[in-house]
C-alpha angles and dihedrals in degrees: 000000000000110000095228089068095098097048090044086055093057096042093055096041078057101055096041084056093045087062097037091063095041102051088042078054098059100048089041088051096034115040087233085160107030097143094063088054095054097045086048091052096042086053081049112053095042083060097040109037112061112161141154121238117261103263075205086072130076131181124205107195127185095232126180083265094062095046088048083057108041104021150261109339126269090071119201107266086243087075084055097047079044093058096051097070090062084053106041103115090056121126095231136351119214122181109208082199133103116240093182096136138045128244116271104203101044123006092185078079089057082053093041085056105043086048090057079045097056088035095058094039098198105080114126110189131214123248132185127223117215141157125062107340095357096281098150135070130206095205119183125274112298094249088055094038094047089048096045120090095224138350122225137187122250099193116151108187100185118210127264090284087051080253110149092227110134136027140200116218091198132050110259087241108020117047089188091067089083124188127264089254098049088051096053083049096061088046099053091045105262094131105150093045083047090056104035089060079037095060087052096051088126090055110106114268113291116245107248114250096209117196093218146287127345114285085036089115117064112247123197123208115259094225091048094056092042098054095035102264091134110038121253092231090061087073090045109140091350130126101256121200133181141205163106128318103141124117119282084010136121125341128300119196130188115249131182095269087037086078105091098031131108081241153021125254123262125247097244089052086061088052082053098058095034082058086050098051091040080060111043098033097219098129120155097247119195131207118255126254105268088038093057088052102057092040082049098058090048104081091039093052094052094047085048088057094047095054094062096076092028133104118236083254100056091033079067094044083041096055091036085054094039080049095046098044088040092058091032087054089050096043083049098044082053098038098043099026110018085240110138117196110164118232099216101098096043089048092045089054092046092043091052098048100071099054091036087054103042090049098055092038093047089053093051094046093046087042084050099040086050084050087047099054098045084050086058090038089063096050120100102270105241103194120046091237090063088067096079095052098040097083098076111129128228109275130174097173105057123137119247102254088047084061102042087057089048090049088047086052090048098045090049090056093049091054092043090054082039085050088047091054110049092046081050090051100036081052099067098104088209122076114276121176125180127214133189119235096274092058106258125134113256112161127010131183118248076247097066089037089054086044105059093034084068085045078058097201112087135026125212114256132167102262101039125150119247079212094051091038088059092043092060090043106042114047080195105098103188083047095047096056089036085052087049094041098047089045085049099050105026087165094062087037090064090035094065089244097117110157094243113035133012094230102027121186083229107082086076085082095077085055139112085227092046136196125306121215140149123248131227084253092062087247114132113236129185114217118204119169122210131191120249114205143197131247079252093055087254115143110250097178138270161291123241111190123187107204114197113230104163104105084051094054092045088057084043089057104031079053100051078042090064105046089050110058096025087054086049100044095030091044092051096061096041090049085046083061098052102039078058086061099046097047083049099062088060092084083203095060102024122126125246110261097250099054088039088060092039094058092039082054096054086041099056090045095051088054089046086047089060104044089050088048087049096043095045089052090046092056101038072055109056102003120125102244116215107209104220122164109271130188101231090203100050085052091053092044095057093042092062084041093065095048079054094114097035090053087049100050091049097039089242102153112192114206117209126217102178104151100173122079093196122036104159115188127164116241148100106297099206087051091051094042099058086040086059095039089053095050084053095043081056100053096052081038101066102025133085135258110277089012123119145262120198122186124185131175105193120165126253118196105274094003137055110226127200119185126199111211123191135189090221136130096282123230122239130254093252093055087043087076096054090045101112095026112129111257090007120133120194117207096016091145100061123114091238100047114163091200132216145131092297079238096119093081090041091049090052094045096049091045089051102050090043083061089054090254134118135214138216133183119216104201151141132176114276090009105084126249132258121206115192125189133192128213125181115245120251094233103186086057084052098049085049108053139198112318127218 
């Protein structure tokens, strides 16, 4: 891995970011998509702002009723300074109608009006701004605006979708030039609320509150309310407003819970909730500009710092959660606190970090992976079946689904060289165990499982000590710390700082020769500990492997063994020899002829004796043994035959209790004839003149035994476990001691066991000793019986 990844990571988090911001700015600053805000509000507010109308407002609306009733439209202004009366205990009157005009046919009306006006003294009068920035007004005619008690504009500017959504209570350069519905404030009394929305007049337009759909305020017929029909005192101490609603009257504009109605909503309906909202003060405020940038950032920066330590999977669950709490937080500030800040911006920022991001990180991964194949391309390929795949050239502009087959090339030659590798390891024969930088166990070879399962305390598992591992392997405590010690710190090892000791032995376990110790099982192991690395040259750990030497140390031994005591027993005859040779060449001590040639003769065969003992052991040892069917009673009873004179000159009768005829068994006749022939050289070896020999073959089950039982002196319980033991003589300090190699034993017990048989003594001193061997049955000679 190329060591600018990292940096290359971070550069290009920051310019995603970079562009992230930059592009939430813009539609935050910009309105860019200012028609899914205002379809987002619009769903919003219908969920969030349910209200019921002011029963402190009234509407009068010339209907079609009341023109039915009256007359053609326009009515003489009597009919208005009629209406009046009716209306004269209201807290405040406001024509949503333009007087701007006098009447053409009789001007004493305009007076007649201006007079109920005046008469009634809380009619407030509609005006109208016009020009650049609505900087002048078109106010009514001077007899109704001097009657009235205060003039208002009915202005309506719609949004960019010709949706009524917002208002502005002031005009944008005159804060004088007040709204219908301040004016009618003032009128009816409602100073303070009338200053306080006054004195933040520069503030941007408020975001209209509705009430509901159009009809949701109750509106009274203009010719009921003018002959009687509706009681005056109905409209005692009310806002009253009045205006158009007939067909083909007064103007209708779309809100926001106008959307699903038969109709749009009239103009003086929108006074109506405009009043309610000036009264109430429960207007749906926004952010400014710069405000609802920075809140809008916010969210999208936070998304752009968690990515960075996300998958691809959770950067998508990241973004649909940042999209879900963004519009949840803007439907609860309008819903708890009538504060809109529209969530666009902020959405379109999350939405567009998670293609913009896995765009940019999966072109530097397949850029990287196509860096990282020609790099492995270029290694030495290790296996022959590498080779194939090792000529694809260098490519950064491969497709997808290019890269994805070269990966999968790639990938099957790592798991073939993986493949190679752990067959490789699980092949040392000798235990290998692997283990990561802080000391834990992580591979191990079938060898090392085999091996501390016949320790029998402890099984491998991924996690283990080094320290815990030694401790089930080496019975030796001090050891065992000064091993660990010297595998954890291999600096102060070499350094000669080991924990323990200044100049530990342990150090040798960083050796090529390694560190020799005895197991639990008594087996001697050599421990050597070798340095795993990284691709970088870091060190990931070790290997700890526990060679198995003691085979080699028990040839060592059984070598040093044999030239000791050969060198000892073959050395004393040859030096009697020549001890003879000197003494006869002093004529005063010298031997007759006769006697000298006599000792030099028992000499020679006693050196012989003990080369044929040695050779024969050797070969019942290492020989090649040819399994042919033998007749386990014919090779006793030779055996016995050839003792025949010696049994005869010390008056050592064996008696024979062979009672089978046929005992086949499978094995080399020479080896278990001069097994059988020991055990009985033994006997007469070790018993008395005029004493007794029994031999006896009986059958065992599976096995034929056959037991050689002596008269002679016994042998304790204490030499009985160093019987059978190489070089060991048992009773050479007896005063009768017939001599030898101590190999006679050796050589039964070696012959037996190669014969898959075993072999036991029953004996105690002064009561004679009984060896028994046992032989598997051949049992296909069995099954098959004597012939005739």
């Amino acid at each position: 891995m190329r060591g600018s990844l990292g940096r290359r990571f971070h550069r290009e988090w920051i310019l995603v970011t970079a562009l992230i911001l930059t592009v939430t700015a813009l539609c935050s600053q910009f309105s860019m998509l200012s028609r899914f805000s205002f379809a987002l509000y619009d769903v919003a507010v219908s969920y969030t702002q349910e209200r019921q109308p002011d029963p402190d407002i009234a509407i009068v609306v010339i209907d079609d009723k009341s023109l039915a009733q009256i007359g053609f439209w326009p009515w003489e202004r009597s009919v208005h300074a009629n209406l009046l009366t009716s209306l004269r205990n209201a807290r405040a009157v406001g024509f949503d109608i333009l007087f701007t005009d006098a009447d053409p046919h009789d001007p004493l009306v305009d007076q007649k009006l201006a007079q109920a006006i005046e008469r009634n003294g809380k009619v407030v009068l509609a005006n109208f701004l016009t020009g650049p920035g609505q900087q002048l007004p078109v106010n009514p005619i001077a007899k109704l605006a001097q009657a009235a008690r205060a003039l208002g504009f009915i202005n309506i500017v719609p949004d960019s979708d010709g949706m009524v959504r917002r208002i502005r209570l002031t005009a944008p350069q005159d804060s004088t030039q007040q709204h219908f519905a301040l004016s009618m404030l003032a009128v009816g009394g409602d100073t303070a609320t009338s200053a306080s929305l006054t004195a933040r007049s520069k503030e941007q337009p408020y975001l209209i509150p509705y009430v509901g759909a159009p009809l949701t305020f109750p509106m009274m017929s203009y010719s009921d309310v003018l002959f009687g029909r509706i009681p005056a005192s109905y409209f005692d101490n009310k806002y009253v407003l009045i205006g158009a609603w007939g067909t083909g009257m007064g103007d209708r504009f779309p809100t926001p819970d106008s959307t699903g109605a038969i109709d749009n909503m009239s103009g003086v309906e929108i006074l109506a909730n405009v009043l309610q909202s000036t009264r109430e003060g429960n207007w749906i405020t926004e952010p400014g500009k710069m405000a609802h940038t920075l809140i809008s950032l916010v969210p999208v920066l936070l998304l752009l710092i968690a990515i960075r330590q996300l998958s691809p999977r959770r950067v998508l669950l990241a973004t649909l959660v940042a999209l879900l709490l963004v519009l949840a937080g803007s439907l609860l500030m309008l819903a708890l606190g009538n504060y809109w800040i529209t969530p666009v911006a902020a959405m379109s920022g999350i939405a567009l970090t998670y293609p913009v991001w896995s765009w940019r990180t999966q072109e530097m991964a397949l850029n990287q992976m196509s860096w990282e194949m020609s790099e492995l391309n270029r290694e030495y390929p290790l296996l022959r079946a590498e080779m194939a795949l090792a000529d694809t050239p260098q490519k950064f502009h491969l497709s997808l689904n290019e890269r994805i087959m070269e990966l999968r090339f790639a990938l099957n030659r790592v798991r073939s060289l993986r493949q190679f590798i752990s067959d490789s390891f699980n092949a040392i024969p000798d235990p290998a165990l692997v283990f990561d930088a802080n000391h834990q166990l992580t591979l191990w070879t079938s060898s090392a499982k085999r091996y501390m399962a016949s320790l029998g305390d402890l099984a491998l598992t991924e996690g283990l000590p080094v320290q815990t591992l030694l401790n089930a392997i080496i019975p030796d405590a001090p050891t065992c710390r000064e091993l660990a010690a010297a595998i954890e710190h291999p600096e102060r090892t070499l350094s000669g700082q080991t924990p323990e000791t200044g100049n530990s032995a342990a150090a040798w376990i960083h050796a090529e020769e390694g560190f020799e110790v005895r197991d639990r099982a008594g087996n001697d192991l050599l421990l050597k500990s070798m340095p795993t690395y990284t691709a970088g040259r870091r060190r990931s750990g070790y290997i700890l492997n526990l060679i198995d030497i003691s085979a080699l140390r028990q040839a060592e031994r059984k070598r040093d063994d044999t030239l000791r005591f050969i060198s000892h027993d073959m050395r004393a005859p040859q030096n009697s020899i020549l001890a003879l040779i000197d003494l006869q060449a002093d004529a005063e001590r010298a031997l007759p002829t006769n006697e000298l040639l006599q000792r030099v003769s028992h000499l020679s065969e006693r050196t012989i004796g003990l080369v044929e003992d040695f050779v024969q052991f050797t070969r019942a040892e290492k020989a090649d043994i040819e399994f042919v069917p033998l007749n386990l009673s014919d090779l006793l009873q030779d055996a016995i035959n050839e003792l025949w004179v010696d049994s005869r000159t010390r008056n050592i009768p064996i008696v024979s209790n062979i009672t089978p005829l046929c005992a086949f068994i499978k094995g080399d006749q020479s080896l278990l004839m001069r097994c059988l022939g020991n055990l009985l050289d033994n006997a007469f070896k070790y018993s008395a003149d005029n004493t007794t020999v029994t031999c006896s073959l009986t059958s065992a089950g599976d096995f034929w035994e056959v037991s050689i039982r002596d008269e002679g002196c016994g042998i304790s319980e204490q030499d009985q476990q160093h019987l059978f033991t190489l070089f060991t003589r048992v009773g050479a300090a007896r005063e009768q001691d017939p001599g030898g190699l101590g190999l006679g034993l050796v050589f039964v017990k070696t012959v037996v066991t190669r014969h898959h048989g075993d072999i036991r003594v029953q004996s105690a001193p002064g009561h004679g000793s009984t060896f028994i061997i046992r032989l598997p049955k051949d049992e296909v000679e069995e099954s098959a019986g004597p012939s005739l």
